[in-house]
GROMACS .gro file of C-alpha atoms in nm:
model
  412
    1UNK     CA    1   0.000   0.000   0.000
    2UNK     CA    2   0.284   0.239   0.087
    3UNK     CA    3   0.442   0.182  -0.257
    4UNK     CA    4   0.113   0.275  -0.427
    5UNK     CA    5   0.084   0.594  -0.221
    6UNK     CA    6   0.442   0.705  -0.289
    7UNK     CA    7   0.495   0.983  -0.544
    8UNK     CA    8   0.640   0.899  -0.884
    9UNK     CA    9   0.955   1.097  -0.800
   10UNK     CA   10   1.009   0.892  -0.483
   11UNK     CA   11   0.958   0.565  -0.671
   12UNK     CA   12   1.204   0.668  -0.945
   13UNK     CA   13   1.468   0.770  -0.690
   14UNK     CA   14   1.420   0.438  -0.505
   15UNK     CA   15   1.461   0.253  -0.837
   16UNK     CA   16   1.773   0.456  -0.915
   17UNK     CA   17   1.933   0.387  -0.575
   18UNK     CA   18   1.845   0.016  -0.580
   19UNK     CA   19   1.984  -0.014  -0.934
   20UNK     CA   20   2.312   0.149  -0.826
   21UNK     CA   21   2.341  -0.073  -0.516
   22UNK     CA   22   2.267  -0.393  -0.711
   23UNK     CA   23   2.504  -0.292  -0.991
   24UNK     CA   24   2.793  -0.218  -0.754
   25UNK     CA   25   2.728  -0.533  -0.549
   26UNK     CA   26   2.730  -0.759  -0.855
   27UNK     CA   27   3.038  -0.589  -0.999
   28UNK     CA   28   3.233  -0.633  -0.675
   29UNK     CA   29   3.107  -0.964  -0.536
   30UNK     CA   30   2.954  -1.158  -0.828
   31UNK     CA   31   3.118  -1.035  -1.151
   32UNK     CA   32   3.052  -1.366  -1.328
   33UNK     CA   33   2.680  -1.347  -1.258
   34UNK     CA   34   2.643  -0.989  -1.382
   35UNK     CA   35   2.656  -1.063  -1.761
   36UNK     CA   36   2.369  -1.313  -1.731
   37UNK     CA   37   2.152  -1.091  -1.512
   38UNK     CA   38   2.229  -0.796  -1.736
   39UNK     CA   39   2.139  -0.982  -2.056
   40UNK     CA   40   1.819  -1.140  -1.929
   41UNK     CA   41   1.692  -0.893  -1.668
   42UNK     CA   42   1.846  -0.545  -1.641
   43UNK     CA   43   1.891  -0.461  -2.010
   44UNK     CA   44   1.547  -0.595  -2.119
   45UNK     CA   45   1.370  -0.397  -1.843
   46UNK     CA   46   1.556  -0.078  -1.933
   47UNK     CA   47   1.515  -0.128  -2.306
   48UNK     CA   48   1.139  -0.186  -2.281
   49UNK     CA   49   1.100   0.143  -2.093
   50UNK     CA   50   1.319   0.341  -2.335
   51UNK     CA   51   1.147   0.192  -2.639
   52UNK     CA   52   0.803   0.278  -2.503
   53UNK     CA   53   0.906   0.639  -2.434
   54UNK     CA   54   1.088   0.670  -2.769
   55UNK     CA   55   0.778   0.537  -2.944
   56UNK     CA   56   0.593   0.853  -2.841
   57UNK     CA   57   0.863   1.110  -2.923
   58UNK     CA   58   0.798   1.177  -3.294
   59UNK     CA   59   0.417   1.208  -3.273
   60UNK     CA   60   0.445   1.425  -2.961
   61UNK     CA   61   0.696   1.662  -3.126
   62UNK     CA   62   0.479   1.684  -3.439
   63UNK     CA   63   0.149   1.739  -3.257
   64UNK     CA   64   0.285   1.967  -2.986
   65UNK     CA   65   0.475   2.202  -3.217
   66UNK     CA   66   0.180   2.229  -3.456
   67UNK     CA   67  -0.041   2.321  -3.158
   68UNK     CA   68   0.225   2.546  -3.010
   69UNK     CA   69   0.273   2.738  -3.334
   70UNK     CA   70  -0.100   2.764  -3.397
   71UNK     CA   71  -0.153   2.866  -3.033
   72UNK     CA   72   0.098   3.148  -3.063
   73UNK     CA   73  -0.107   3.273  -3.358
   74UNK     CA   74   0.072   3.590  -3.464
   75UNK     CA   75   0.381   3.508  -3.678
   76UNK     CA   76   0.557   3.806  -3.516
   77UNK     CA   77   0.503   3.646  -3.175
   78UNK     CA   78   0.638   3.316  -3.307
   79UNK     CA   79   0.942   3.494  -3.446
   80UNK     CA   80   1.004   3.676  -3.119
   81UNK     CA   81   0.977   3.359  -2.910
   82UNK     CA   82   1.183   3.158  -3.157
   83UNK     CA   83   1.459   3.420  -3.163
   84UNK     CA   84   1.466   3.451  -2.782
   85UNK     CA   85   1.477   3.072  -2.743
   86UNK     CA   86   1.761   3.015  -2.989
   87UNK     CA   87   1.969   3.305  -2.850
   88UNK     CA   88   1.918   3.172  -2.496
   89UNK     CA   89   2.025   2.820  -2.590
   90UNK     CA   90   2.336   2.928  -2.781
   91UNK     CA   91   2.437   3.175  -2.508
   92UNK     CA   92   2.400   2.921  -2.226
   93UNK     CA   93   2.594   2.662  -2.428
   94UNK     CA   94   2.881   2.910  -2.464
   95UNK     CA   95   2.868   2.983  -2.089
   96UNK     CA   96   2.867   2.609  -2.015
   97UNK     CA   97   3.180   2.534  -2.213
   98UNK     CA   98   3.361   2.840  -2.070
   99UNK     CA   99   3.285   2.718  -1.716
  100UNK     CA  100   3.405   2.369  -1.810
  101UNK     CA  101   3.732   2.483  -1.967
  102UNK     CA  102   3.805   2.721  -1.680
  103UNK     CA  103   3.760   2.447  -1.417
  104UNK     CA  104   3.964   2.201  -1.623
  105UNK     CA  105   4.251   2.450  -1.657
  106UNK     CA  106   4.245   2.535  -1.285
  107UNK     CA  107   4.221   2.175  -1.153
  108UNK     CA  108   4.426   2.016  -1.437
  109UNK     CA  109   4.293   1.657  -1.414
  110UNK     CA  110   4.516   1.541  -1.700
  111UNK     CA  111   4.835   1.620  -1.509
  112UNK     CA  112   4.745   1.447  -1.181
  113UNK     CA  113   4.782   1.083  -1.286
  114UNK     CA  114   4.984   0.841  -1.496
  115UNK     CA  115   4.779   0.764  -1.805
  116UNK     CA  116   4.888   0.493  -2.049
  117UNK     CA  117   4.822   0.637  -2.394
  118UNK     CA  118   5.018   0.372  -2.588
  119UNK     CA  119   4.718   0.141  -2.625
  120UNK     CA  120   4.448   0.407  -2.637
  121UNK     CA  121   4.234   0.409  -2.949
  122UNK     CA  122   3.899   0.544  -3.063
  123UNK     CA  123   3.720   0.528  -3.396
  124UNK     CA  124   3.463   0.804  -3.434
  125UNK     CA  125   3.183   0.815  -3.681
  126UNK     CA  126   3.183   1.103  -3.923
  127UNK     CA  127   3.054   1.420  -3.756
  128UNK     CA  128   2.805   1.622  -3.958
  129UNK     CA  129   2.926   1.947  -4.112
  130UNK     CA  130   2.746   2.239  -3.948
  131UNK     CA  131   2.658   2.401  -4.282
  132UNK     CA  132   2.507   2.073  -4.404
  133UNK     CA  133   2.297   2.054  -4.087
  134UNK     CA  134   2.165   2.405  -4.144
  135UNK     CA  135   2.095   2.343  -4.513
  136UNK     CA  136   1.917   2.014  -4.448
  137UNK     CA  137   1.667   2.143  -4.192
  138UNK     CA  138   1.403   2.176  -4.466
  139UNK     CA  139   1.277   1.823  -4.539
  140UNK     CA  140   1.258   1.700  -4.898
  141UNK     CA  141   1.020   1.427  -4.788
  142UNK     CA  142   0.814   1.493  -4.471
  143UNK     CA  143   0.730   1.124  -4.432
  144UNK     CA  144   1.099   1.031  -4.444
  145UNK     CA  145   1.169   1.292  -4.174
  146UNK     CA  146   0.905   1.129  -3.954
  147UNK     CA  147   1.026   0.773  -4.006
  148UNK     CA  148   1.393   0.870  -3.957
  149UNK     CA  149   1.316   1.082  -3.652
  150UNK     CA  150   1.499   1.387  -3.792
  151UNK     CA  151   1.395   1.636  -3.524
  152UNK     CA  152   1.501   1.959  -3.696
  153UNK     CA  153   1.309   1.865  -4.011
  154UNK     CA  154   1.004   1.759  -3.809
  155UNK     CA  155   1.011   2.090  -3.619
  156UNK     CA  156   1.027   2.294  -3.942
  157UNK     CA  157   0.742   2.093  -4.095
  158UNK     CA  158   0.529   2.127  -3.780
  159UNK     CA  159   0.589   2.504  -3.762
  160UNK     CA  160   0.478   2.545  -4.126
  161UNK     CA  161   0.163   2.339  -4.064
  162UNK     CA  162   0.089   2.540  -3.750
  163UNK     CA  163   0.126   2.868  -3.940
  164UNK     CA  164  -0.105   2.736  -4.212
  165UNK     CA  165  -0.371   2.637  -3.956
  166UNK     CA  166  -0.352   2.986  -3.804
  167UNK     CA  167  -0.383   3.157  -4.143
  168UNK     CA  168  -0.675   2.941  -4.263
  169UNK     CA  169  -0.865   2.964  -3.935
  170UNK     CA  170  -1.214   2.809  -3.939
  171UNK     CA  171  -1.150   2.636  -4.274
  172UNK     CA  172  -0.914   2.391  -4.104
  173UNK     CA  173  -1.081   2.365  -3.763
  174UNK     CA  174  -1.133   1.990  -3.816
  175UNK     CA  175  -0.761   1.933  -3.872
  176UNK     CA  176  -0.677   2.147  -3.569
  177UNK     CA  177  -0.918   1.947  -3.351
  178UNK     CA  178  -0.769   1.621  -3.482
  179UNK     CA  179  -0.414   1.734  -3.392
  180UNK     CA  180  -0.536   1.848  -3.050
  181UNK     CA  181  -0.697   1.509  -2.988
  182UNK     CA  182  -0.383   1.331  -3.108
  183UNK     CA  183  -0.179   1.531  -2.860
  184UNK     CA  184  -0.418   1.438  -2.579
  185UNK     CA  185  -0.380   1.069  -2.669
  186UNK     CA  186   0.000   1.098  -2.661
  187UNK     CA  187  -0.002   1.268  -2.320
  188UNK     CA  188  -0.232   0.999  -2.183
  189UNK     CA  189   0.008   0.733  -2.310
  190UNK     CA  190   0.298   0.917  -2.142
  191UNK     CA  191   0.113   0.891  -1.810
  192UNK     CA  192   0.072   0.515  -1.862
  193UNK     CA  193   0.434   0.459  -1.964
  194UNK     CA  194   0.563   0.661  -1.669
  195UNK     CA  195   0.419   0.401  -1.433
  196UNK     CA  196   0.703   0.177  -1.556
  197UNK     CA  197   0.967   0.447  -1.494
  198UNK     CA  198   1.089   0.318  -1.153
  199UNK     CA  199   1.147  -0.032  -1.297
  200UNK     CA  200   1.308   0.103  -1.615
  201UNK     CA  201   1.533   0.326  -1.405
  202UNK     CA  202   1.637   0.029  -1.192
  203UNK     CA  203   1.737  -0.175  -1.499
  204UNK     CA  204   1.921   0.108  -1.673
  205UNK     CA  205   2.121   0.214  -1.366
  206UNK     CA  206   2.205  -0.147  -1.272
  207UNK     CA  207   2.346  -0.198  -1.623
  208UNK     CA  208   2.543   0.129  -1.627
  209UNK     CA  209   2.695   0.096  -1.279
  210UNK     CA  210   2.745  -0.282  -1.290
  211UNK     CA  211   2.936  -0.268  -1.618
  212UNK     CA  212   3.172   0.010  -1.499
  213UNK     CA  213   3.259  -0.073  -1.139
  214UNK     CA  214   3.502   0.116  -0.918
  215UNK     CA  215   3.806   0.047  -1.133
  216UNK     CA  216   3.716   0.281  -1.416
  217UNK     CA  217   3.575   0.541  -1.177
  218UNK     CA  218   3.888   0.544  -0.959
  219UNK     CA  219   4.127   0.582  -1.253
  220UNK     CA  220   3.932   0.875  -1.394
  221UNK     CA  221   3.815   1.014  -1.060
  222UNK     CA  222   3.945   1.368  -1.097
  223UNK     CA  223   3.815   1.399  -1.453
  224UNK     CA  224   3.471   1.292  -1.329
  225UNK     CA  225   3.489   1.541  -1.042
  226UNK     CA  226   3.564   1.829  -1.281
  227UNK     CA  227   3.279   1.736  -1.519
  228UNK     CA  228   3.027   1.694  -1.236
  229UNK     CA  229   3.144   2.018  -1.069
  230UNK     CA  230   3.100   2.207  -1.397
  231UNK     CA  231   2.753   2.055  -1.445
  232UNK     CA  232   2.646   2.155  -1.092
  233UNK     CA  233   2.795   2.505  -1.121
  234UNK     CA  234   2.626   2.566  -1.455
  235UNK     CA  235   2.296   2.435  -1.321
  236UNK     CA  236   2.308   2.659  -1.013
  237UNK     CA  237   2.448   2.976  -1.171
  238UNK     CA  238   2.302   2.974  -1.522
  239UNK     CA  239   1.972   2.789  -1.484
  240UNK     CA  240   1.919   2.895  -1.123
  241UNK     CA  241   1.981   3.253  -1.233
  242UNK     CA  242   1.735   3.212  -1.519
  243UNK     CA  243   1.463   3.086  -1.287
  244UNK     CA  244   1.532   3.344  -1.014
  245UNK     CA  245   1.604   3.662  -1.211
  246UNK     CA  246   1.430   3.609  -1.546
  247UNK     CA  247   1.132   3.390  -1.454
  248UNK     CA  248   1.102   3.544  -1.102
  249UNK     CA  249   1.055   3.200  -0.944
  250UNK     CA  250   1.223   3.010  -0.662
  251UNK     CA  251   1.499   2.777  -0.798
  252UNK     CA  252   1.433   2.526  -0.517
  253UNK     CA  253   1.065   2.513  -0.618
  254UNK     CA  254   1.175   2.460  -0.977
  255UNK     CA  255   1.408   2.169  -0.897
  256UNK     CA  256   1.158   2.005  -0.662
  257UNK     CA  257   0.880   2.008  -0.921
  258UNK     CA  258   1.097   1.916  -1.219
  259UNK     CA  259   1.274   1.629  -1.038
  260UNK     CA  260   1.070   1.345  -1.201
  261UNK     CA  261   1.183   1.447  -1.550
  262UNK     CA  262   1.543   1.492  -1.433
  263UNK     CA  263   1.537   1.140  -1.285
  264UNK     CA  264   1.411   0.989  -1.611
  265UNK     CA  265   1.676   1.181  -1.808
  266UNK     CA  266   1.944   1.052  -1.571
  267UNK     CA  267   1.843   0.691  -1.626
  268UNK     CA  268   1.781   0.705  -2.003
  269UNK     CA  269   2.073   0.934  -2.104
  270UNK     CA  270   1.851   1.065  -2.384
  271UNK     CA  271   1.703   1.414  -2.415
  272UNK     CA  272   1.472   1.297  -2.693
  273UNK     CA  273   1.344   0.995  -2.502
  274UNK     CA  274   1.277   1.213  -2.196
  275UNK     CA  275   1.093   1.480  -2.398
  276UNK     CA  276   0.737   1.353  -2.339
  277UNK     CA  277   0.800   1.341  -1.964
  278UNK     CA  278   0.977   1.679  -1.943
  279UNK     CA  279   0.698   1.851  -2.138
  280UNK     CA  280   0.424   1.706  -1.922
  281UNK     CA  281   0.616   1.795  -1.604
  282UNK     CA  282   0.681   2.152  -1.719
  283UNK     CA  283   0.311   2.203  -1.794
  284UNK     CA  284   0.164   2.028  -1.491
  285UNK     CA  285   0.420   2.113  -1.223
  286UNK     CA  286   0.584   2.437  -1.340
  287UNK     CA  287   0.281   2.600  -1.496
  288UNK     CA  288   0.445   2.657  -1.835
  289UNK     CA  289   0.191   2.752  -2.100
  290UNK     CA  290   0.110   2.466  -2.338
  291UNK     CA  291   0.195   2.669  -2.649
  292UNK     CA  292   0.536   2.769  -2.507
  293UNK     CA  293   0.620   2.418  -2.382
  294UNK     CA  294   0.514   2.272  -2.718
  295UNK     CA  295   0.755   2.498  -2.904
  296UNK     CA  296   1.053   2.556  -2.673
  297UNK     CA  297   1.118   2.210  -2.524
  298UNK     CA  298   1.124   2.005  -2.849
  299UNK     CA  299   1.352   2.271  -2.997
  300UNK     CA  300   1.571   2.252  -2.688
  301UNK     CA  301   1.595   1.873  -2.711
  302UNK     CA  302   1.748   1.930  -3.056
  303UNK     CA  303   1.981   2.228  -3.015
  304UNK     CA  304   2.038   2.276  -2.640
  305UNK     CA  305   2.326   2.050  -2.535
  306UNK     CA  306   2.490   2.236  -2.245
  307UNK     CA  307   2.578   1.915  -2.061
  308UNK     CA  308   2.743   1.775  -2.372
  309UNK     CA  309   2.929   2.106  -2.423
  310UNK     CA  310   3.065   2.081  -2.067
  311UNK     CA  311   3.194   1.730  -2.134
  312UNK     CA  312   3.358   1.848  -2.456
  313UNK     CA  313   3.525   2.142  -2.281
  314UNK     CA  314   3.664   1.936  -1.993
  315UNK     CA  315   3.761   1.643  -2.217
  316UNK     CA  316   3.945   1.868  -2.463
  317UNK     CA  317   4.159   2.026  -2.189
  318UNK     CA  318   4.206   1.687  -2.018
  319UNK     CA  319   4.326   1.515  -2.338
  320UNK     CA  320   4.558   1.807  -2.419
  321UNK     CA  321   4.709   1.783  -2.068
  322UNK     CA  322   4.755   1.405  -2.089
  323UNK     CA  323   4.939   1.439  -2.422
  324UNK     CA  324   5.140   1.736  -2.293
  325UNK     CA  325   4.997   1.979  -2.547
  326UNK     CA  326   4.935   2.338  -2.440
  327UNK     CA  327   4.638   2.501  -2.611
  328UNK     CA  328   4.666   2.864  -2.717
  329UNK     CA  329   4.393   3.119  -2.646
  330UNK     CA  330   4.299   3.109  -3.015
  331UNK     CA  331   4.257   2.730  -2.998
  332UNK     CA  332   4.041   2.759  -2.685
  333UNK     CA  333   3.817   3.010  -2.862
  334UNK     CA  334   3.797   2.765  -3.153
  335UNK     CA  335   3.686   2.491  -2.913
  336UNK     CA  336   3.411   2.718  -2.774
  337UNK     CA  337   3.285   2.817  -3.119
  338UNK     CA  338   3.300   2.462  -3.258
  339UNK     CA  339   3.121   2.310  -2.959
  340UNK     CA  340   2.843   2.572  -2.971
  341UNK     CA  341   2.787   2.520  -3.344
  342UNK     CA  342   2.810   2.141  -3.306
  343UNK     CA  343   2.524   2.150  -3.056
  344UNK     CA  344   2.287   2.257  -3.335
  345UNK     CA  345   2.124   1.948  -3.476
  346UNK     CA  346   2.303   1.707  -3.244
  347UNK     CA  347   2.075   1.409  -3.188
  348UNK     CA  348   1.956   1.381  -2.828
  349UNK     CA  349   2.055   1.016  -2.793
  350UNK     CA  350   2.310   0.835  -2.572
  351UNK     CA  351   2.676   0.854  -2.677
  352UNK     CA  352   2.642   1.116  -2.951
  353UNK     CA  353   2.862   1.352  -2.748
  354UNK     CA  354   3.168   1.139  -2.826
  355UNK     CA  355   3.124   1.192  -3.200
  356UNK     CA  356   3.086   1.565  -3.145
  357UNK     CA  357   3.396   1.558  -2.924
  358UNK     CA  358   3.592   1.403  -3.210
  359UNK     CA  359   3.486   1.700  -3.423
  360UNK     CA  360   3.601   1.947  -3.155
  361UNK     CA  361   3.939   1.773  -3.107
  362UNK     CA  362   4.001   1.772  -3.481
  363UNK     CA  363   3.935   2.147  -3.498
  364UNK     CA  364   4.237   2.214  -3.270
  365UNK     CA  365   4.460   1.931  -3.395
  366UNK     CA  366   4.438   1.715  -3.082
  367UNK     CA  367   4.459   1.333  -3.116
  368UNK     CA  368   4.111   1.185  -3.151
  369UNK     CA  369   4.248   0.862  -3.004
  370UNK     CA  370   4.250   1.040  -2.668
  371UNK     CA  371   3.875   0.984  -2.647
  372UNK     CA  372   3.961   0.625  -2.559
  373UNK     CA  373   4.076   0.752  -2.218
  374UNK     CA  374   3.726   0.866  -2.120
  375UNK     CA  375   3.522   0.588  -2.283
  376UNK     CA  376   3.514   0.379  -1.965
  377UNK     CA  377   3.319   0.630  -1.758
  378UNK     CA  378   3.139   0.831  -2.028
  379UNK     CA  379   2.815   0.634  -1.987
  380UNK     CA  380   2.787   0.741  -1.623
  381UNK     CA  381   2.861   1.106  -1.701
  382UNK     CA  382   2.622   1.094  -1.996
  383UNK     CA  383   2.337   1.039  -1.750
  384UNK     CA  384   2.429   1.349  -1.549
  385UNK     CA  385   2.472   1.579  -1.848
  386UNK     CA  386   2.142   1.467  -2.002
  387UNK     CA  387   1.966   1.572  -1.681
  388UNK     CA  388   2.128   1.914  -1.716
  389UNK     CA  389   2.026   1.940  -2.082
  390UNK     CA  390   1.655   1.889  -2.020
  391UNK     CA  391   1.669   2.115  -1.712
  392UNK     CA  392   1.796   2.394  -1.937
  393UNK     CA  393   1.507   2.334  -2.178
  394UNK     CA  394   1.258   2.364  -1.892
  395UNK     CA  395   1.424   2.674  -1.745
  396UNK     CA  396   1.407   2.845  -2.085
  397UNK     CA  397   1.043   2.740  -2.134
  398UNK     CA  398   0.953   2.877  -1.787
  399UNK     CA  399   1.133   3.205  -1.856
  400UNK     CA  400   0.965   3.252  -2.196
  401UNK     CA  401   0.624   3.153  -2.054
  402UNK     CA  402   0.648   3.402  -1.766
  403UNK     CA  403   0.772   3.670  -2.005
  404UNK     CA  404   0.467   3.619  -2.227
  405UNK     CA  405   0.234   3.631  -1.926
  406UNK     CA  406   0.379   3.973  -1.832
  407UNK     CA  407   0.329   4.096  -2.190
  408UNK     CA  408  -0.033   3.983  -2.186
  409UNK     CA  409  -0.095   4.155  -1.851
  410UNK     CA  410   0.053   4.480  -1.982
  411UNK     CA  411  -0.177   4.470  -2.284
  412UNK     CA  412  -0.488   4.398  -2.072
   0.00000   0.00000   0.00000
């Protein structure tokens, strides 16, 4: 009975803690049993949950952005909100990587240990060229964009449909009602799927922690400390400042109410997979207007990658220090610019940050093989930075929503 009465946040946190305890225990005391339990229990439980959430992502993005655009109505209002959102995301990403590089230079994690780089290797997939990403945001085939899950193309298509519904008004009321009903169905399904979140979290965390163990964490301890410190500092200063000074809300209230989405992001390591949960939480718990949430958060899941930018900043300095290479100020500025641009169109899925890191390292002539040094613990850090990413999306949505409420009050 007590389990049924517990809040979803409490259940998710319990699942997270139990998963970590079980993972560590198996890694330390029953390493031979872990592969079997992982293959037949932990991974299937986690994968079922992720697949169910991912199943809803594309229709939710399509429906919500159509409704969000149509709800904003005036194209000038859409342009104003879109411009504010993009500027906010790019600015906070730049701040994130500056914080990361500053901490990494001060603490110097790459100079504090003996790292064997003779056997280090990493093969990165080809990173997309930024100009190609920008040119390809207009879909040639809307159905292909939907089936491939190309978020930028889906967003552009949904915005155009939303603008058309606004312009045609009563002529397309039936289509508008259909999209609205489709969105209601998706949100209902999110509520159902979230009942599995504590179990999915348990499986995902047990897999992540059990496969890493203390060995990898101890060897890369200082690197992990710097990344986590940068994530916390950015969350408190940048997002806390956004909530306090721009949205005029209490940051503690914000964290408390947004915690369920942050917990899901931590366990899934995917901004896109967490999107249905983060949108529902922002609307129900933070009071973000539906039209703002529908526009800002899907866009943020695509272009706002502050957590990933922090990893790239720390990892770049760390790898340079391990290889004994001193970066010039011009190279550091190149890292900042490249990481900010690389965040545009980066897929919100686990592990994509490593491919983007390869792009950043190449831009300043650092050995890409150095990524092999951080591979062992990247999965654990990926969970933390994904939580930060979706928190930034929600902070921006809250800020924009409160800003629009003030504008409406001034007009009244």
